[in-house]
């Protein structure tokens, strides 16, 4: 493999210059012996520390090791938690820090959940020669049986391959390493679940259009037992504009007395820059009448007319609701709309849609996913409409199970998302936007979640100090 300098990432991807298929470290056979061979571009952490890498060294590892050897480093959650989950021992000398700062801390649960529990894919079941019809994909015991059968099957495959004449003549270590990894995961999944069965739930399986099983995920309801293995420095600072102490501590398994909570009493942004109008048009739910739904969409039309010369944002709870809004808006306003999801039909990324929006002086983004993590500063958005309260998906089994075990969690999740939504268009103290909330159900969330609302929102929500 030769190194190549390509400044444009997208062009690099098009040329296939990625390491998706790269084996940073692989097992190969040399003189009849199994040895590990490391990619020749991979530096060691010691080389990075001593500054003795060369210009051809792998960019990815240079960045990663540079972060580890630096006094201060900045990580995305996935990269950092991958180290904390799988390579803590390997890098322990470099992880000995006094403080970790976790930004956007209200999203930590979503990150941790990716590292606990497990997913089973149809391809793995086939690879193990198991008949998926033999298993009940709604039942935890049946899923434990499946992981056990998979581990057994992988172990047998590994043994057969190792003993085969073909392998002994020309060993395929890539195949073997993959099988071993899948065996270990299945075996570990069974142990994890068996040790704490009540804490795991089987989500509904995903099926293809013909009703065939595609994938299933088994996830823990309570992540607090796993969370502290990701937070190991002497001090942690969790930052968010939308968390409250009680539910955060409960969710993350933190002892309340060990936690100091700083609830900023006032927003740093002037109240007149972030006004919120609770219009209470109709209460939207699964059972809403068509009339109520249309009344809300009519109001969206009216607000868009009032802001006919500005860009804006409409937030709702699902893709079908986005589509319904588009179907019923006036033709003039429909033309202003840009649907924006994390994955878009035409293959455009969220950033690409937002870039297009920036060139359209009266464009309006419509989304069920831009509630957080997007920065519509200044005139990228001067009005935002919250059409529907974004409850977590109650039909998902984990959500349902978590809700019955931790009743305040559901309210806290909904509240966090609404408050995050409020902030999408006001990004600095001289930025401003007007927010309209149409769904009457928001009152219920504020009522139930009152003790969880951070003080910085009291003024704009007309709440008194409690
Ligand atoms: S070490 Fe770097 S260049 Fe080599 S395979 Fe891994 S990611 Fe690719």
Coordinates of C-alpha atoms and ligand atoms in Angstrom, one line a residue:
X1 CA 0.0 0.0 0.0
X2 CA 1.4 3.4 -1.0
X3 CA 0.6 6.6 0.9
X4 CA -1.2 9.3 -1.1
X5 CA -1.9 12.9 -0.1
X6 CA -5.4 14.0 -1.0
X7 CA -6.7 17.2 0.4
X8 CA -10.3 16.6 -0.5
X9 CA -11.9 13.9 1.7
X10 CA -14.8 13.3 -0.6
X11 CA -12.5 12.8 -3.5
X12 CA -10.4 10.4 -1.5
X13 CA -13.5 8.4 -0.7
X14 CA -14.5 8.4 -4.4
X15 CA -11.1 7.0 -5.3
X16 CA -11.4 4.4 -2.7
X17 CA -8.5 5.8 -0.7
X18 CA -9.8 4.8 2.7
X19 CA -8.7 2.2 5.2
X20 CA -12.1 0.6 5.4
X21 CA -10.5 -2.6 4.3
X22 CA -7.2 -1.9 5.8
X23 CA -5.9 -4.3 8.4
X24 CA -3.9 -2.2 10.8
X25 CA -2.7 -5.4 12.3
X26 CA -3.3 -8.8 10.7
X27 CA -2.3 -12.4 11.3
X28 CA -0.3 -13.9 8.4
X29 CA 1.6 -17.1 7.9
X30 CA 5.4 -16.8 7.5
X31 CA 7.5 -20.0 7.0
X32 CA 4.6 -22.1 8.2
X33 CA 4.2 -20.0 11.4
X34 CA 1.4 -17.7 12.4
X35 CA 2.7 -14.1 13.1
X36 CA 1.1 -10.7 13.5
X37 CA 2.1 -8.2 10.9
X38 CA 1.5 -4.6 11.4
X39 CA 0.6 -2.2 8.6
X40 CA 3.9 -0.5 7.6
X41 CA 2.4 3.0 8.0
X42 CA 1.2 2.4 11.5
X43 CA 3.4 4.4 14.0
X44 CA 3.8 3.3 17.6
X45 CA 2.6 5.6 20.4
X46 CA 6.2 5.9 21.5
X47 CA 7.3 7.2 18.1
X48 CA 4.5 9.8 18.3
X49 CA 5.5 10.7 21.8
X50 CA 9.2 11.1 20.8
X51 CA 8.4 12.9 17.6
X52 CA 10.1 10.3 15.5
X53 CA 7.4 9.5 13.0
X54 CA 7.9 10.1 9.3
X55 CA 5.8 11.9 6.8
X56 CA 4.2 8.7 5.5
X57 CA 2.9 7.6 8.9
X58 CA -0.8 6.8 9.1
X59 CA -2.8 10.0 9.6
X60 CA -5.4 8.3 11.7
X61 CA -3.0 6.8 14.3
X62 CA -0.9 10.0 14.3
X63 CA -4.0 11.9 15.4
X64 CA -5.1 9.4 17.9
X65 CA -1.7 8.9 19.6
X66 CA -1.1 12.6 19.5
X67 CA -4.2 13.1 21.5
X68 CA -3.2 10.4 24.0
X69 CA 0.3 11.8 24.6
X70 CA -0.8 15.5 24.8
X71 CA -1.5 17.2 28.1
X72 CA -5.0 18.2 26.9
X73 CA -7.0 16.4 24.2
X74 CA -10.3 16.7 22.5
X75 CA -12.2 13.5 21.5
X76 CA -15.5 12.6 19.9
X77 CA -17.6 10.4 22.2
X78 CA -17.2 7.3 20.0
X79 CA -13.5 7.4 19.8
X80 CA -13.0 8.1 23.5
X81 CA -15.5 5.5 24.7
X82 CA -13.9 2.9 22.3
X83 CA -10.7 3.3 24.2
X84 CA -12.4 3.3 27.6
X85 CA -14.2 0.1 26.6
X86 CA -11.6 -1.9 24.8
X87 CA -8.1 -0.4 25.2
X88 CA -8.0 1.0 28.7
X89 CA -5.2 -1.3 29.9
X90 CA -3.2 -0.8 26.7
X91 CA -3.2 3.0 27.2
X92 CA -3.4 3.3 31.0
X93 CA -0.2 5.4 31.2
X94 CA -1.8 8.0 29.0
X95 CA -5.3 7.9 30.5
X96 CA -4.1 8.9 34.0
X97 CA -5.7 12.4 34.0
X98 CA -7.1 14.6 36.7
X99 CA -10.2 15.7 34.9
X100 CA -12.5 14.8 32.0
X101 CA -15.0 17.3 30.6
X102 CA -18.1 15.8 28.9
X103 CA -19.8 18.2 26.7
X104 CA -23.5 17.8 25.6
X105 CA -23.8 15.5 28.6
X106 CA -27.5 15.0 28.0
X107 CA -26.5 12.7 25.1
X108 CA -24.2 10.4 27.1
X109 CA -26.7 7.6 27.6
X110 CA -27.2 7.4 23.8
X111 CA -23.4 7.0 23.4
X112 CA -23.0 4.5 26.2
X113 CA -25.8 2.3 24.9
X114 CA -23.8 1.7 21.7
X115 CA -21.1 0.0 23.8
X116 CA -23.4 -2.3 25.9
X117 CA -25.8 -5.0 24.9
X118 CA -25.5 -6.4 21.4
X119 CA -27.0 -6.8 17.9
X120 CA -27.5 -9.9 15.9
X121 CA -27.7 -9.8 12.1
X122 CA -29.4 -12.3 9.8
X123 CA -26.0 -12.9 8.1
X124 CA -24.5 -14.2 11.4
X125 CA -27.4 -16.5 12.0
X126 CA -27.0 -17.9 8.4
X127 CA -23.2 -18.1 8.9
X128 CA -23.8 -20.3 11.9
X129 CA -26.2 -22.5 9.9
X130 CA -29.0 -21.8 12.4
X131 CA -32.6 -21.7 11.4
X132 CA -34.0 -18.3 12.5
X133 CA -37.5 -19.7 12.6
X134 CA -36.5 -21.8 15.5
X135 CA -36.2 -18.7 17.7
X136 CA -38.7 -16.4 19.3
X137 CA -37.4 -12.9 18.5
X138 CA -39.5 -11.4 21.2
X139 CA -38.3 -13.5 24.0
X140 CA -35.1 -12.9 26.0
X141 CA -34.5 -16.6 26.9
X142 CA -34.8 -17.5 23.3
X143 CA -32.3 -14.8 22.4
X144 CA -29.9 -16.1 25.1
X145 CA -30.3 -19.5 23.5
X146 CA -29.5 -18.0 20.1
X147 CA -26.3 -16.3 21.4
X148 CA -25.3 -19.6 23.0
X149 CA -25.9 -21.6 19.8
X150 CA -24.0 -19.0 17.8
X151 CA -21.0 -19.2 20.2
X152 CA -21.1 -23.0 19.9
X153 CA -21.3 -22.9 16.1
X154 CA -18.4 -20.4 15.8
X155 CA -16.3 -22.5 18.2
X156 CA -16.9 -25.5 16.0
X157 CA -16.1 -23.7 12.8
X158 CA -12.8 -22.4 14.2
X159 CA -11.9 -25.9 15.3
X160 CA -12.8 -27.4 11.9
X161 CA -10.9 -24.7 10.0
X162 CA -7.8 -25.1 12.1
X163 CA -7.8 -28.8 11.6
X164 CA -8.4 -28.7 7.9
X165 CA -5.7 -29.6 5.4
X166 CA -6.5 -26.5 3.4
X167 CA -5.8 -24.2 6.4
X168 CA -2.6 -26.0 7.2
X169 CA -1.3 -25.6 3.6
X170 CA -2.5 -22.0 3.2
X171 CA -3.9 -20.5 6.4
X172 CA -6.5 -17.8 6.0
X173 CA -6.0 -15.8 9.2
X174 CA -8.3 -13.0 8.3
X175 CA -11.2 -15.5 8.2
X176 CA -10.1 -17.0 11.4
X177 CA -9.7 -13.7 13.3
X178 CA -13.2 -12.7 12.2
X179 CA -14.7 -15.9 13.4
X180 CA -12.9 -15.7 16.7
X181 CA -14.1 -12.1 17.2
X182 CA -17.7 -13.1 16.5
X183 CA -17.4 -16.1 18.8
X184 CA -16.1 -13.9 21.7
X185 CA -18.9 -11.4 21.2
X186 CA -21.6 -14.0 21.3
X187 CA -20.1 -15.8 24.3
X188 CA -19.7 -12.5 26.2
X189 CA -23.2 -11.3 25.3
X190 CA -24.6 -14.5 26.9
X191 CA -22.6 -13.9 30.1
X192 CA -23.6 -10.2 30.3
X193 CA -27.3 -10.9 30.0
X194 CA -27.3 -14.0 32.2
X195 CA -25.7 -12.0 35.1
X196 CA -28.4 -9.3 35.0
X197 CA -31.4 -10.7 33.1
X198 CA -34.0 -8.3 34.4
X199 CA -32.0 -5.4 33.0
X200 CA -32.1 -6.5 29.4
X201 CA -34.8 -6.1 26.9
X202 CA -35.2 -7.4 23.3
X203 CA -36.3 -4.7 20.9
X204 CA -38.6 -5.7 18.0
X205 CA -36.6 -7.3 15.2
X206 CA -36.1 -5.4 12.0
X207 CA -37.5 -7.4 9.0
X208 CA -37.1 -6.9 5.3
X209 CA -40.0 -6.3 2.9
X210 CA -40.7 -10.0 2.7
X211 CA -41.0 -10.4 6.4
X212 CA -37.6 -12.1 6.8
X213 CA -35.6 -11.4 9.9
X214 CA -32.7 -8.8 9.3
X215 CA -31.5 -7.7 12.7
X216 CA -32.3 -7.7 16.4
X217 CA -30.9 -5.8 19.3
X218 CA -30.8 -6.6 23.0
X219 CA -30.1 -3.6 25.1
X220 CA -29.9 -2.8 28.9
X221 CA -32.7 -0.7 30.3
X222 CA -30.5 0.8 33.0
X223 CA -27.0 1.9 31.8
X224 CA -25.9 3.2 35.2
X225 CA -24.2 0.0 36.0
X226 CA -22.0 0.4 33.0
X227 CA -21.5 4.1 33.0
X228 CA -18.8 4.5 35.6
X229 CA -16.4 2.4 33.6
X230 CA -16.4 5.3 31.1
X231 CA -15.8 8.0 33.7
X232 CA -12.6 7.2 35.5
X233 CA -10.7 10.4 36.1
X234 CA -10.6 11.8 39.6
X235 CA -13.0 14.6 38.6
X236 CA -15.6 14.8 35.9
X237 CA -17.3 17.9 34.6
X238 CA -20.6 17.2 32.7
X239 CA -21.8 20.2 30.7
X240 CA -25.2 20.7 29.2
X241 CA -27.9 23.5 29.1
X242 CA -30.6 20.9 29.6
X243 CA -29.9 18.4 32.4
X244 CA -31.1 18.2 36.0
X245 CA -29.3 16.7 38.8
X246 CA -31.7 14.0 40.0
X247 CA -32.4 12.3 36.7
X248 CA -28.8 12.7 35.5
X249 CA -27.4 11.1 38.6
X250 CA -30.0 8.3 38.6
X251 CA -29.3 7.6 34.9
X252 CA -25.5 7.6 35.1
X253 CA -25.3 5.8 38.5
X254 CA -23.7 8.8 40.2
X255 CA -24.0 9.3 44.0
X256 CA -25.9 12.6 44.4
X257 CA -23.8 13.7 47.4
X258 CA -20.6 13.3 45.3
X259 CA -22.0 15.7 42.7
X260 CA -22.0 19.5 42.8
X261 CA -24.6 20.9 40.5
X262 CA -24.2 24.4 38.9
X263 CA -27.6 25.6 37.7
X264 CA -26.8 28.9 35.9
X265 CA -29.5 31.3 37.2
X266 CA -29.8 33.4 34.1
X267 CA -29.3 32.8 30.4
X268 CA -26.4 34.8 29.1
X269 CA -28.7 35.8 26.1
X270 CA -31.2 38.7 26.5
X271 CA -34.8 37.5 26.9
X272 CA -36.0 39.6 24.0
X273 CA -33.7 37.6 21.7
X274 CA -35.2 34.2 22.5
X275 CA -38.9 34.8 23.0
X276 CA -41.2 31.8 23.1
X277 CA -44.9 31.8 22.1
X278 CA -46.9 28.9 23.4
X279 CA -49.7 29.1 21.0
X280 CA -51.7 26.1 22.3
X281 CA -53.3 25.3 18.9
X282 CA -54.2 21.6 19.5
X283 CA -53.0 18.7 21.4
X284 CA -51.3 16.3 19.0
X285 CA -51.1 12.6 19.7
X286 CA -51.6 9.2 17.9
X287 CA -55.3 9.7 18.4
X288 CA -55.6 13.3 17.1
X289 CA -58.4 14.1 14.7
X290 CA -57.6 15.1 11.1
X291 CA -59.1 18.4 11.9
X292 CA -56.7 19.1 14.7
X293 CA -53.7 18.1 12.6
X294 CA -54.8 20.4 9.8
X295 CA -55.4 23.2 12.3
X296 CA -51.8 23.0 13.3
X297 CA -50.5 22.9 9.7
X298 CA -52.7 26.0 8.9
X299 CA -51.0 27.8 11.8
X300 CA -47.6 26.8 10.4
X301 CA -48.7 28.4 7.1
X302 CA -49.7 31.6 8.8
X303 CA -46.5 31.9 10.7
X304 CA -44.5 31.3 7.5
X305 CA -46.5 34.1 5.8
X306 CA -45.7 36.4 8.8
X307 CA -42.0 35.6 8.2
X308 CA -42.1 35.6 4.5
X309 CA -38.7 37.3 4.1
X310 CA -36.7 35.2 6.6
X311 CA -35.2 31.8 7.0
X312 CA -36.6 29.5 9.6
X313 CA -36.9 26.0 11.1
X314 CA -39.9 23.7 11.7
X315 CA -39.4 20.8 14.1
X316 CA -41.8 17.9 14.5
X317 CA -41.7 14.3 15.8
X318 CA -41.4 12.0 12.8
X319 CA -40.8 11.8 9.1
X320 CA -44.5 11.0 8.3
X321 CA -45.4 14.1 10.1
X322 CA -42.9 16.1 8.0
X323 CA -44.5 14.7 4.9
X324 CA -48.0 15.5 6.0
X325 CA -47.0 19.1 6.7
X326 CA -45.5 19.4 3.2
X327 CA -48.7 18.0 1.7
X328 CA -50.9 20.6 3.3
X329 CA -49.0 23.8 3.2
X330 CA -49.8 26.5 0.6
X331 CA -47.9 26.0 -2.7
X332 CA -45.9 29.2 -2.0
X333 CA -44.7 28.0 1.4
X334 CA -44.1 24.4 0.2
X335 CA -41.6 25.8 -2.2
X336 CA -39.6 27.3 0.7
X337 CA -39.3 24.0 2.6
X338 CA -36.3 21.8 2.6
X339 CA -36.6 18.4 4.3
X340 CA -33.6 17.7 6.4
X341 CA -32.9 14.4 8.1
X342 CA -29.7 12.7 9.1
X343 CA -30.1 10.6 6.0
X344 CA -31.9 12.1 3.0
X345 CA -33.6 10.4 0.1
X346 CA -31.4 12.0 -2.6
X347 CA -28.3 11.0 -0.7
X348 CA -27.5 14.5 0.5
X349 CA -26.0 14.8 4.0
X350 CA -27.6 17.0 6.7
X351 CA -24.7 19.5 6.2
X352 CA -25.3 19.6 2.5
X353 CA -29.0 20.4 2.9
X354 CA -28.1 23.1 5.5
X355 CA -25.5 24.6 3.0
X356 CA -28.2 24.8 0.4
X357 CA -30.6 26.4 2.9
X358 CA -27.9 29.1 3.6
X359 CA -28.1 30.2 -0.1
X360 CA -32.0 30.5 -0.1
X361 CA -33.0 33.8 1.6
X362 CA -36.4 32.6 2.6
X363 CA -35.7 28.9 3.0
X364 CA -37.3 26.9 5.8
X365 CA -35.8 23.6 7.1
X366 CA -38.4 20.9 8.1
X367 CA -37.1 18.1 10.2
X368 CA -37.8 15.5 12.9
X369 CA -34.1 15.2 13.7
X370 CA -32.6 18.7 14.0
X371 CA -33.7 19.1 17.6
X372 CA -30.1 19.1 18.6
X373 CA -26.6 19.4 17.4
X374 CA -27.3 21.9 14.6
X375 CA -26.2 25.5 14.7
X376 CA -28.5 27.9 12.8
X377 CA -26.8 31.1 13.7
X378 CA -28.0 34.6 12.8
X379 CA -30.1 34.9 9.7
X380 CA -29.8 31.1 9.0
X381 CA -33.0 31.0 11.1
X382 CA -35.1 33.9 12.5
X383 CA -38.1 31.9 13.5
X384 CA -38.6 28.3 14.6
X385 CA -41.8 26.4 15.0
X386 CA -42.2 23.4 17.3
X387 CA -45.1 21.7 15.7
X388 CA -45.3 18.6 17.9
X389 CA -43.8 17.5 21.2
X390 CA -41.0 15.0 20.6
X391 CA -41.8 12.1 22.9
X392 CA -39.3 9.2 22.8
X393 CA -40.6 6.3 20.6
X394 CA -42.9 4.5 23.0
X395 CA -43.3 1.6 20.6
X396 CA -39.6 0.7 21.1
X397 CA -39.5 -1.9 23.8
X398 CA -36.5 -0.5 25.6
X399 CA -38.2 2.9 25.8
X400 CA -41.3 1.3 27.2
X401 CA -39.3 -0.8 29.7
X402 CA -37.2 2.2 30.8
X403 CA -40.3 4.3 31.2
X404 CA -42.0 1.9 33.5
X405 CA -38.8 1.3 35.6
X406 CA -37.8 5.0 35.7
X407 CA -41.0 7.1 35.2
X408 CA -39.3 10.5 35.3
X409 CA -36.9 9.4 32.5
X410 CA -39.5 9.7 29.8
X411 CA -40.4 13.2 30.8
X412 CA -36.8 14.2 31.2
X413 CA -36.0 12.9 27.7
X414 CA -38.9 14.8 26.2
X415 CA -38.1 18.0 28.1
X416 CA -34.4 17.9 27.1
X417 CA -35.3 17.6 23.5
X418 CA -37.7 20.5 23.6
X419 CA -35.2 22.8 25.4
X420 CA -32.5 21.7 23.0
X421 CA -34.9 22.6 20.1
X422 CA -35.4 26.1 21.6
X423 CA -31.7 26.8 21.3
X424 CA -31.2 25.9 17.6
X425 CA -31.5 29.4 16.2
X426 CA -30.1 31.6 19.0
X427 CA -26.4 30.9 19.1
X428 CA -24.8 34.0 20.6
X429 CA -25.9 37.0 22.7
X430 CA -26.5 39.2 19.6
X431 CA -28.3 36.4 17.7
X432 CA -32.1 36.3 17.9
X433 CA -35.1 34.3 16.8
X434 CA -38.7 33.9 17.6
X435 CA -40.0 30.5 18.7
X436 CA -43.6 29.2 18.4
X437 CA -44.9 26.1 20.0
X438 CA -48.1 24.8 18.6
X439 CA -48.8 21.5 20.4
X440 CA -50.8 22.0 23.6
X441 CA -49.1 18.8 25.1
X442 CA -46.1 21.0 25.8
X443 CA -47.9 22.3 29.0
X444 CA -48.1 18.8 30.3
X445 CA -44.4 18.2 29.8
X446 CA -43.5 21.5 31.5
X447 CA -45.9 20.7 34.4
X448 CA -44.6 17.2 35.0
X449 CA -41.0 18.2 34.3
X450 CA -41.0 21.5 36.3
X451 CA -38.4 20.5 38.8
X452 CA -36.1 19.4 36.0
X453 CA -36.2 22.7 34.1
X454 CA -32.9 24.6 34.3
X455 CA -33.2 28.1 35.9
X456 CA -31.9 29.8 32.7
X457 CA -35.3 29.0 31.0
X458 CA -37.5 30.4 33.8
X459 CA -37.7 33.9 32.4
X460 CA -38.6 32.9 28.9
X461 CA -41.2 30.3 30.1
X462 CA -42.8 32.8 32.5
X463 CA -41.9 30.6 35.5
X464 CA -41.4 31.8 39.0
X465 CA -38.3 30.9 41.1
X466 CA -39.2 27.8 43.2
Ligands
LIG1 S1 -2.5 1.6 10.1 FE1 -3.4 3.4 9.2 S2 -2.8 3.2 7.0 FE2 -2.5 1.2 7.9 S3 -4.3 0.0 7.6 FE3 -4.5 0.9 9.6 S4 -5.6 2.8 9.3 FE4 -4.9 2.2 7.3

